[in-house]
Every structure is written in C-alpha cells, then in structure tokens.
Amino acid sequence: MKYTFLLILFLSLISGRLVAQTKSVNEEKFISIGGIEQWVTISGEDKTKPVILFLHGGPGSTMSQYDDAIYGHWKKDFVLVYWDQRGAGRTFGRNAPAEVTEDYWIENPLTVEQMTADGIELSEYLIKHLGKQKIILIGTSWGSILGAKMALARPDLFAAYIGHAQVVNFSEGMAHAYTSVSKMAQDANDQESVDKLKALGPPPYEDARKEGQLMRIIKKYEKQNSVPAPASWWKLASAYDNEKDAQDRYNGDDYSFLYFAGHKQMGIKAMGAGVNFMKDGLHYKIPVYFIQGEEDILTPKELTKAYFDKVRAPKKEFVLVPGAAHGHNQAVVDAQYKVVKEHLASTKKAANRK
C-alpha cells in the first residue's frame, strides 16, 4: 500500500512537471524579418496567456539583455516578446560587417516605414507561431512611434496599444523640451547648462551630435526630478555580458541614433523629423492607453494630453504617473501592468455579456 501511494505521488509529480514544461515557452532565436535575420525572445510560464510585444526605445536601446529584470514577474500572466529592432543589439551584430564604417551607415539607411513593416511582419509571425488571434503592443519613446504606426496600419493584429512616453510631433516636442530645460537651468543657476544650451541654440539641428548634447541636459534634469529605477534592472543577463554583445549594442545605438536625429554632412535625414501623429494618427480602431511620466521633459505631458484629447478610439485612457520622467521606473511598470490587466478584464466582461 505504501509503495502504491509513493508510486502514485511520483507519477503525479512527473506528470505535473511535464504539463508545466508543455505549457511554458522559452525561445531565443533569429527570425527572418524584412529580408534580414532579427533577434527575438519569447518567454512565459503559460503559452496560452495573452502575448505582449515590447517595442524598445532609443532607437537602439534594446531590452532583451536585461533578463526580464523589469517585466519578469509578468511571465505568470503573459507571454513576453522582446525584439532587437533593425539596427540594434544582436540584430545589428548579425547583419553588420566586422568593421563598421561611415560607408556602411550611409549605404544602409533606417526608415520609420521599413521598421514599421518589420514590426508588422513580426506580429504576423507571433500570431501564427503562438496560435493567437491578436497580440498587445507596448511601445516606449521611439518604440511608441513604431507602436502607433503599427496599430494604425494593422489594427486587425492588435488587441490594444499602450504608448509609454508617447512621441506625438517629434520636432515640436524637441522645441518644447529645449525651452523647458533652458528655463530649468536658469532657475537653478546652472550656468554650465545655460551656456551649453545657448551655444546649441533651439532645434532642429543638422548635426546629430548637437541633438545628443541636448538630450544629455534633458536627462540630467529628468533625473533630478524623478524617482529612479532600481539599479538591478540594468544588470546584464550572463548570456549578453560579453565583448561582442557589448560592442554590437554600442555600435547599434550609434547607428540608430544617427538616423533618428539625422546628420546633414553625411546626407542622413532624421527619422524623427517626419513624425506628427496630430496630422496622421488621430483615428484608432483599437483601444489606446497612454502612460505618461509627470516629469517627462522629452515627451511632455502637455503635448501627449493634447494628442490624447483629439484621439478617436473604441476606448482610450490617459494615465499620468507622478515621480516618473521619460524612462522606466517601478511606478511606470505598475501603471502598465494595471492598464493591461484592466483592459483584459473589461474585454472578458464584454464578451460574457454577448
């Protein structure tokens, strides 16, 4: 009797482990997207759960190397997908030559249109590969440009779009940021920053280095006025903590930012300059949620709220997060989680009423 009980217990434990293995998903691989191989990771404790595709910012600021430090606890409720976009991280490393030169940058342009098409192709792949009808998009900063473009172009692929640090009109946003940070520097008697800003002059710029210098001053003041993310979030996963991956992230970040900001001397047009959702992004066919840091200087609440007020969508919500600036912190991640969970709950409730 005792042995029978032990055998039953052993078999139940084994079968439970097999079920867990069958339900979970953990894939890291290159996928052919837009004619090149691009790095994608897919992970979750239960592959029957809703799929979330994260669109990283930067451009070039990949998330795959952080080993789910930010969103890892979401794995019990969702299948999480990270994508090293064209020109970033391991995707850059897979497709770039051993020696990256200015000629390579010039001969291999990045465009919003191509990267939007990449994101749509990846979404189609995920829906087929994971057996879903639709997926959820979360885009941050630069990723919010791709996310909005993807949601507007192919609403049939997406259950909802969550834009964090949503870019609305990039040129207007940069001009607003310059004015705001100039006033902050003057009020703080920060003569060094005041002098740098005067030397730069207001945007737009024809030199990517000038935009980078403005960005550094903006980040300085955002840091002073916001709650930081835990340092543990930025610890590299062991698989990415090596010289090649570090070099690919560094080179990809330079390459991506160059095309985002533009550089007239090299004949490179700014991807950001043509972005204006006030003109061509007001009508969504899916629910839209904006997560906005109250202390965000780069994509300020005034512009995002003005855009939100004009957006037409089946459902929309604007979430202002105190203590948050342009980037991630715990309050931002908590706000995103709450929005996604409440969206799914309301969708389920609506389906049950039918």
GROMACS .gro file of C-alpha atoms in nm:
model
  354
    1MET     CA    1   0.000   0.000   0.000
    2LYS     CA    2   0.282   0.234   0.096
    3TYR     CA    3   0.468   0.165  -0.230
    4THR     CA    4   0.149   0.218  -0.433
    5PHE     CA    5   0.100   0.557  -0.270
    6LEU     CA    6   0.462   0.656  -0.336
    7LEU     CA    7   0.434   0.545  -0.699
    8ILE     CA    8   0.114   0.748  -0.748
    9LEU     CA    9   0.281   1.050  -0.584
   10PHE     CA   10   0.589   1.012  -0.805
   11LEU     CA   11   0.381   0.981  -1.124
   12SER     CA   12   0.170   1.283  -1.033
   13LEU     CA   13   0.481   1.492  -0.973
   14ILE     CA   14   0.631   1.384  -1.304
   15SER     CA   15   0.309   1.447  -1.496
   16GLY     CA   16   0.274   1.789  -1.331
   17ARG     CA   17   0.626   1.880  -1.434
   18LEU     CA   18   0.559   1.765  -1.790
   19VAL     CA   19   0.240   1.971  -1.807
   20ALA     CA   20   0.432   2.277  -1.683
   21GLN     CA   21   0.701   2.220  -1.946
   22THR     CA   22   0.438   2.177  -2.216
   23LYS     CA   23   0.257   2.498  -2.118
   24SER     CA   24   0.564   2.717  -2.082
   25VAL     CA   25   0.752   2.883  -2.368
   26ASN     CA   26   1.114   2.999  -2.377
   27GLU     CA   27   1.258   3.076  -2.720
   28GLU     CA   28   1.556   3.289  -2.819
   29LYS     CA   29   1.639   3.297  -3.187
   30PHE     CA   30   1.694   3.490  -3.508
   31ILE     CA   31   1.386   3.520  -3.728
   32SER     CA   32   1.381   3.635  -4.090
   33ILE     CA   33   1.202   3.971  -4.087
   34GLY     CA   34   1.213   4.227  -4.365
   35GLY     CA   35   1.475   4.030  -4.554
   36ILE     CA   36   1.728   4.009  -4.269
   37GLU     CA   37   1.768   3.799  -3.954
   38GLN     CA   38   1.641   3.975  -3.641
   39TRP     CA   39   1.676   3.869  -3.276
   40VAL     CA   40   1.356   3.782  -3.090
   41THR     CA   41   1.295   3.627  -2.748
   42ILE     CA   42   0.964   3.475  -2.638
   43SER     CA   43   0.904   3.366  -2.277
   44GLY     CA   44   0.617   3.286  -2.045
   45GLU     CA   45   0.501   3.030  -1.791
   46ASP     CA   46   0.189   2.952  -1.992
   47LYS     CA   47   0.180   2.997  -2.368
   48THR     CA   48  -0.199   3.009  -2.364
   49LYS     CA   49  -0.178   3.350  -2.194
   50PRO     CA   50  -0.202   3.682  -2.386
   51VAL     CA   51   0.106   3.786  -2.581
   52ILE     CA   52   0.273   4.125  -2.526
   53LEU     CA   53   0.522   4.261  -2.779
   54PHE     CA   54   0.754   4.523  -2.627
   55LEU     CA   55   0.891   4.788  -2.864
   56HIS     CA   56   1.207   4.932  -2.715
   57GLY     CA   57   1.310   5.295  -2.724
   58GLY     CA   58   1.628   5.466  -2.834
   59PRO     CA   59   1.618   5.376  -3.112
   60GLY     CA   60   1.882   5.118  -3.032
   61SER     CA   61   1.805   5.074  -2.660
   62THR     CA   62   1.732   4.702  -2.661
   63MET     CA   63   1.568   4.526  -2.365
   64SER     CA   64   1.650   4.161  -2.430
   65GLN     CA   65   1.982   4.180  -2.242
   66TYR     CA   66   1.825   4.256  -1.904
   67ASP     CA   67   1.696   3.903  -1.846
   68ASP     CA   68   1.342   4.015  -1.766
   69ALA     CA   69   1.465   4.227  -1.474
   70ILE     CA   70   1.192   4.481  -1.547
   71TYR     CA   71   0.900   4.265  -1.657
   72GLY     CA   72   1.000   3.915  -1.544
   73HIS     CA   73   0.720   3.891  -1.286
   74TRP     CA   74   0.467   3.936  -1.568
   75LYS     CA   75   0.555   3.591  -1.706
   76LYS     CA   76   0.290   3.419  -1.496
   77ASP     CA   77   0.017   3.623  -1.666
   78PHE     CA   78   0.157   3.686  -2.015
   79VAL     CA   79   0.387   3.566  -2.288
   80LEU     CA   80   0.656   3.835  -2.323
   81VAL     CA   81   0.826   3.914  -2.652
   82TYR     CA   82   1.138   4.128  -2.685
   83TRP     CA   83   1.273   4.228  -3.024
   84ASP     CA   84   1.611   4.376  -3.110
   85GLN     CA   85   1.491   4.606  -3.386
   86ARG     CA   86   1.668   4.657  -3.718
   87GLY     CA   87   1.995   4.837  -3.644
   88ALA     CA   88   2.004   4.746  -3.274
   89GLY     CA   89   2.168   4.489  -3.045
   90ARG     CA   90   2.204   4.136  -3.175
   91THR     CA   91   2.011   4.220  -3.492
   92PHE     CA   92   2.273   4.483  -3.572
   93GLY     CA   93   2.554   4.241  -3.491
   94ARG     CA   94   2.409   3.968  -3.711
   95ASN     CA   95   2.388   4.190  -4.019
   96ALA     CA   96   2.672   4.442  -3.988
   97PRO     CA   97   3.025   4.379  -4.117
   98ALA     CA   98   3.310   4.307  -3.875
   99GLU     CA   99   3.435   4.663  -3.923
  100VAL     CA  100   3.157   4.922  -3.916
  101THR     CA  101   3.242   5.232  -4.118
  102GLU     CA  102   3.064   5.552  -4.217
  103ASP     CA  103   3.012   5.400  -4.562
  104TYR     CA  104   2.810   5.120  -4.401
  105TRP     CA  105   2.594   5.373  -4.217
  106ILE     CA  106   2.527   5.571  -4.534
  107GLU     CA  107   2.462   5.268  -4.755
  108ASN     CA  108   2.222   5.100  -4.510
  109PRO     CA  109   1.956   5.356  -4.419
  110LEU     CA  110   1.698   5.316  -4.145
  111THR     CA  111   1.345   5.442  -4.205
  112VAL     CA  112   1.028   5.457  -3.998
  113GLU     CA  113   0.843   5.287  -4.283
  114GLN     CA  114   1.080   4.988  -4.301
  115MET     CA  115   1.089   4.939  -3.925
  116THR     CA  116   0.710   4.966  -3.902
  117ALA     CA  117   0.685   4.699  -4.171
  118ASP     CA  118   0.932   4.485  -3.970
  119GLY     CA  119   0.712   4.517  -3.662
  120ILE     CA  120   0.400   4.419  -3.854
  121GLU     CA  121   0.577   4.117  -4.006
  122LEU     CA  122   0.695   4.009  -3.661
  123SER     CA  123   0.341   4.048  -3.523
  124GLU     CA  124   0.203   3.829  -3.801
  125TYR     CA  125   0.466   3.568  -3.720
  126LEU     CA  126   0.385   3.574  -3.347
  127ILE     CA  127   0.012   3.535  -3.407
  128LYS     CA  128   0.067   3.232  -3.628
  129HIS     CA  129   0.351   3.082  -3.424
  130LEU     CA  130   0.176   3.114  -3.088
  131GLY     CA  131  -0.176   3.045  -3.213
  132LYS     CA  132  -0.328   3.381  -3.120
  133GLN     CA  133  -0.592   3.598  -3.280
  134LYS     CA  134  -0.428   3.924  -3.167
  135ILE     CA  135  -0.144   4.048  -2.950
  136ILE     CA  136  -0.091   4.351  -2.723
  137LEU     CA  137   0.162   4.623  -2.811
  138ILE     CA  138   0.361   4.824  -2.557
  139GLY     CA  139   0.588   5.089  -2.708
  140THR     CA  140   0.823   5.321  -2.520
  141SER     CA  141   0.960   5.653  -2.656
  142TRP     CA  142   1.097   5.567  -3.004
  143GLY     CA  143   0.904   5.240  -2.968
  144SER     CA  144   0.586   5.445  -2.930
  145ILE     CA  145   0.640   5.575  -3.283
  146LEU     CA  146   0.655   5.219  -3.418
  147GLY     CA  147   0.371   5.109  -3.191
  148ALA     CA  148   0.135   5.384  -3.303
  149LYS     CA  149   0.228   5.332  -3.669
  150MET     CA  150   0.171   4.956  -3.641
  151ALA     CA  151  -0.160   4.995  -3.455
  152LEU     CA  152  -0.289   5.250  -3.706
  153ALA     CA  153  -0.182   5.047  -4.010
  154ARG     CA  154  -0.292   4.698  -3.898
  155PRO     CA  155  -0.548   4.714  -3.617
  156ASP     CA  156  -0.656   4.360  -3.706
  157LEU     CA  157  -0.335   4.229  -3.547
  158PHE     CA  158  -0.363   4.401  -3.210
  159ALA     CA  159  -0.593   4.380  -2.907
  160ALA     CA  160  -0.468   4.710  -2.764
  161TYR     CA  161  -0.189   4.963  -2.791
  162ILE     CA  162  -0.014   5.103  -2.482
  163GLY     CA  163   0.211   5.401  -2.555
  164HIS     CA  164   0.459   5.493  -2.283
  165ALA     CA  165   0.641   5.826  -2.323
  166GLN     CA  166   0.439   5.867  -2.641
  167VAL     CA  167   0.601   6.069  -2.917
  168VAL     CA  168   0.341   6.292  -3.084
  169ASN     CA  169   0.517   6.551  -3.300
  170PHE     CA  170   0.890   6.497  -3.263
  171SER     CA  171   1.003   6.837  -3.390
  172GLU     CA  172   0.754   7.024  -3.170
  173GLY     CA  173   0.847   6.803  -2.876
  174MET     CA  174   1.218   6.881  -2.908
  175ALA     CA  175   1.150   7.254  -2.934
  176HIS     CA  176   0.928   7.234  -2.623
  177ALA     CA  177   1.195   7.035  -2.438
  178TYR     CA  178   1.463   7.291  -2.525
  179THR     CA  179   1.250   7.576  -2.389
  180SER     CA  180   1.160   7.382  -2.073
  181VAL     CA  181   1.511   7.270  -1.986
  182SER     CA  182   1.651   7.618  -2.059
  183LYS     CA  183   1.415   7.764  -1.800
  184MET     CA  184   1.504   7.489  -1.550
  185ALA     CA  185   1.875   7.558  -1.594
  186GLN     CA  186   1.823   7.932  -1.548
  187ASP     CA  187   1.608   7.881  -1.238
  188ALA     CA  188   1.874   7.651  -1.092
  189ASN     CA  189   2.156   7.897  -1.170
  190ASP     CA  190   2.316   7.615  -1.367
  191GLN     CA  191   2.543   7.838  -1.574
  192GLU     CA  192   2.722   7.547  -1.739
  193SER     CA  193   2.398   7.409  -1.884
  194VAL     CA  194   2.272   7.758  -1.971
  195ASP     CA  195   2.589   7.826  -2.170
  196LYS     CA  196   2.570   7.489  -2.349
  197LEU     CA  197   2.208   7.545  -2.442
  198LYS     CA  198   2.277   7.892  -2.575
  199ALA     CA  199   2.567   7.758  -2.780
  200LEU     CA  200   2.346   7.484  -2.924
  201GLY     CA  201   2.053   7.712  -2.999
  202PRO     CA  202   1.699   7.576  -3.035
  203PRO     CA  203   1.638   7.268  -3.253
  204PRO     CA  204   1.606   7.136  -3.521
  205TYR     CA  205   1.973   7.056  -3.576
  206GLU     CA  206   2.163   6.939  -3.880
  207ASP     CA  207   2.422   6.759  -3.666
  208ALA     CA  208   2.328   6.451  -3.462
  209ARG     CA  209   2.592   6.543  -3.203
  210LYS     CA  210   2.401   6.860  -3.113
  211GLU     CA  211   2.084   6.664  -3.051
  212GLY     CA  212   2.283   6.425  -2.835
  213GLN     CA  213   2.416   6.716  -2.628
  214LEU     CA  214   2.064   6.849  -2.575
  215MET     CA  215   1.945   6.502  -2.477
  216ARG     CA  216   2.214   6.478  -2.208
  217ILE     CA  217   2.099   6.803  -2.045
  218ILE     CA  218   1.736   6.691  -2.061
  219LYS     CA  219   1.826   6.359  -1.894
  220LYS     CA  220   2.018   6.546  -1.625
  221TYR     CA  221   1.709   6.743  -1.523
  222GLU     CA  222   1.472   6.450  -1.558
  223LYS     CA  223   1.697   6.253  -1.322
  224GLN     CA  224   1.687   6.532  -1.064
  225ASN     CA  225   1.307   6.546  -1.064
  226SER     CA  226   1.205   6.180  -1.082
  227VAL     CA  227   1.227   5.853  -0.890
  228PRO     CA  228   1.493   5.627  -1.044
  229ALA     CA  229   1.450   5.266  -1.143
  230PRO     CA  230   1.624   5.005  -0.926
  231ALA     CA  231   1.989   4.960  -1.026
  232SER     CA  232   1.927   4.584  -1.052
  233TRP     CA  233   1.712   4.643  -1.361
  234TRP     CA  234   2.019   4.731  -1.566
  235LYS     CA  235   2.232   4.429  -1.475
  236LEU     CA  236   2.312   4.233  -1.790
  237ALA     CA  237   2.199   3.874  -1.826
  238SER     CA  238   2.502   3.644  -1.834
  239ALA     CA  239   2.440   3.542  -2.197
  240TYR     CA  240   2.471   3.907  -2.304
  241ASP     CA  241   2.758   4.002  -2.075
  242ASN     CA  242   3.039   3.962  -2.327
  243GLU     CA  243   3.253   4.178  -2.552
  244LYS     CA  244   3.074   4.103  -2.880
  245ASP     CA  245   2.724   4.178  -2.750
  246ALA     CA  246   2.850   4.493  -2.578
  247GLN     CA  247   3.014   4.614  -2.900
  248ASP     CA  248   2.702   4.535  -3.105
  249ARG     CA  249   2.483   4.729  -2.861
  250TYR     CA  250   2.726   5.023  -2.867
  251ASN     CA  251   2.759   5.033  -3.247
  252GLY     CA  252   2.388   4.976  -3.299
  253ASP     CA  253   2.300   5.257  -3.062
  254ASP     CA  254   2.524   5.500  -3.253
  255TYR     CA  255   2.390   5.386  -3.590
  256SER     CA  256   2.025   5.404  -3.484
  257PHE     CA  257   2.056   5.743  -3.315
  258LEU     CA  258   2.235   5.887  -3.618
  259TYR     CA  259   1.935   5.802  -3.837
  260PHE     CA  260   1.685   5.914  -3.578
  261ALA     CA  261   1.848   6.256  -3.529
  262GLY     CA  262   1.982   6.299  -3.883
  263HIS     CA  263   2.321   6.430  -3.994
  264LYS     CA  264   2.330   6.663  -4.294
  265GLN     CA  265   2.704   6.630  -4.356
  266MET     CA  266   2.657   6.258  -4.427
  267GLY     CA  267   2.333   6.306  -4.618
  268ILE     CA  268   2.131   6.129  -4.350
  269LYS     CA  269   1.776   6.254  -4.297
  270ALA     CA  270   1.623   6.247  -3.949
  271MET     CA  271   1.360   5.976  -3.900
  272GLY     CA  272   1.209   6.172  -3.614
  273ALA     CA  273   1.153   6.486  -3.819
  274GLY     CA  274   0.865   6.340  -4.019
  275VAL     CA  275   0.669   6.211  -3.719
  276ASN     CA  276   0.349   6.405  -3.647
  277PHE     CA  277   0.059   6.198  -3.521
  278MET     CA  278  -0.151   6.511  -3.479
  279LYS     CA  279  -0.162   6.515  -3.857
  280ASP     CA  280  -0.193   6.147  -3.946
  281GLY     CA  281  -0.262   5.946  -3.631
  282LEU     CA  282  -0.589   6.052  -3.472
  283HIS     CA  283  -0.817   5.759  -3.558
  284TYR     CA  284  -0.751   5.421  -3.393
  285LYS     CA  285  -0.970   5.115  -3.437
  286ILE     CA  286  -0.842   4.951  -3.118
  287PRO     CA  287  -0.826   5.059  -2.751
  288VAL     CA  288  -0.541   5.304  -2.681
  289TYR     CA  289  -0.374   5.378  -2.348
  290PHE     CA  290  -0.106   5.639  -2.280
  291ILE     CA  291   0.127   5.605  -1.980
  292GLN     CA  292   0.280   5.947  -1.918
  293GLY     CA  293   0.552   6.041  -1.670
  294GLU     CA  294   0.458   6.368  -1.500
  295GLU     CA  295   0.824   6.482  -1.504
  296ASP     CA  296   0.887   6.381  -1.866
  297ILE     CA  297   1.066   6.665  -2.046
  298LEU     CA  298   1.143   6.490  -2.374
  299THR     CA  299   0.782   6.387  -2.449
  300PRO     CA  300   0.599   6.631  -2.220
  301LYS     CA  301   0.255   6.574  -2.074
  302GLU     CA  302   0.119   6.892  -2.235
  303LEU     CA  303   0.173   6.757  -2.587
  304THR     CA  304   0.072   6.400  -2.508
  305LYS     CA  305  -0.250   6.509  -2.335
  306ALA     CA  306  -0.339   6.742  -2.624
  307TYR     CA  307  -0.295   6.448  -2.862
  308PHE     CA  308  -0.493   6.214  -2.635
  309ASP     CA  309  -0.783   6.459  -2.625
  310LYS     CA  310  -0.807   6.454  -3.006
  311VAL     CA  311  -0.763   6.078  -3.049
  312ARG     CA  312  -1.069   5.881  -3.150
  313ALA     CA  313  -1.069   5.515  -3.041
  314PRO     CA  314  -1.317   5.250  -2.917
  315LYS     CA  315  -1.166   5.309  -2.574
  316LYS     CA  316  -0.889   5.537  -2.455
  317GLU     CA  317  -0.723   5.623  -2.124
  318PHE     CA  318  -0.454   5.870  -2.016
  319VAL     CA  319  -0.251   5.770  -1.709
  320LEU     CA  320  -0.028   6.038  -1.554
  321VAL     CA  321   0.243   5.883  -1.335
  322PRO     CA  322   0.381   6.108  -1.056
  323GLY     CA  323   0.753   6.082  -0.995
  324ALA     CA  324   0.821   5.939  -1.340
  325ALA     CA  325   1.013   6.107  -1.620
  326HIS     CA  326   1.077   5.981  -1.974
  327GLY     CA  327   1.213   5.638  -1.884
  328HIS     CA  328   1.102   5.341  -1.681
  329ASN     CA  329   1.068   5.320  -1.306
  330GLN     CA  330   0.860   5.098  -1.081
  331ALA     CA  331   0.556   5.328  -1.092
  332VAL     CA  332   0.556   5.321  -1.473
  333VAL     CA  333   0.576   4.940  -1.486
  334ASP     CA  334   0.299   4.913  -1.224
  335ALA     CA  335   0.081   5.150  -1.428
  336GLN     CA  336   0.140   4.946  -1.744
  337TYR     CA  337   0.052   4.622  -1.565
  338LYS     CA  338  -0.267   4.771  -1.424
  339VAL     CA  339  -0.375   4.904  -1.764
  340VAL     CA  340  -0.318   4.569  -1.936
  341LYS     CA  341  -0.496   4.368  -1.665
  342GLU     CA  342  -0.794   4.606  -1.657
  343HIS     CA  343  -0.815   4.602  -2.036
  344LEU     CA  344  -0.826   4.222  -2.042
  345ALA     CA  345  -1.083   4.212  -1.762
  346SER     CA  346  -1.311   4.458  -1.942
  347THR     CA  347  -1.273   4.266  -2.269
  348LYS     CA  348  -1.366   3.940  -2.096
  349LYS     CA  349  -1.663   4.105  -1.925
  350ALA     CA  350  -1.787   4.245  -2.257
  351ALA     CA  351  -1.752   3.904  -2.423
  352ASN     CA  352  -1.952   3.738  -2.142
  353ARG     CA  353  -2.237   3.985  -2.191
  354LYS     CA  354  -2.283   3.880  -2.554
   0.00000   0.00000   0.00000
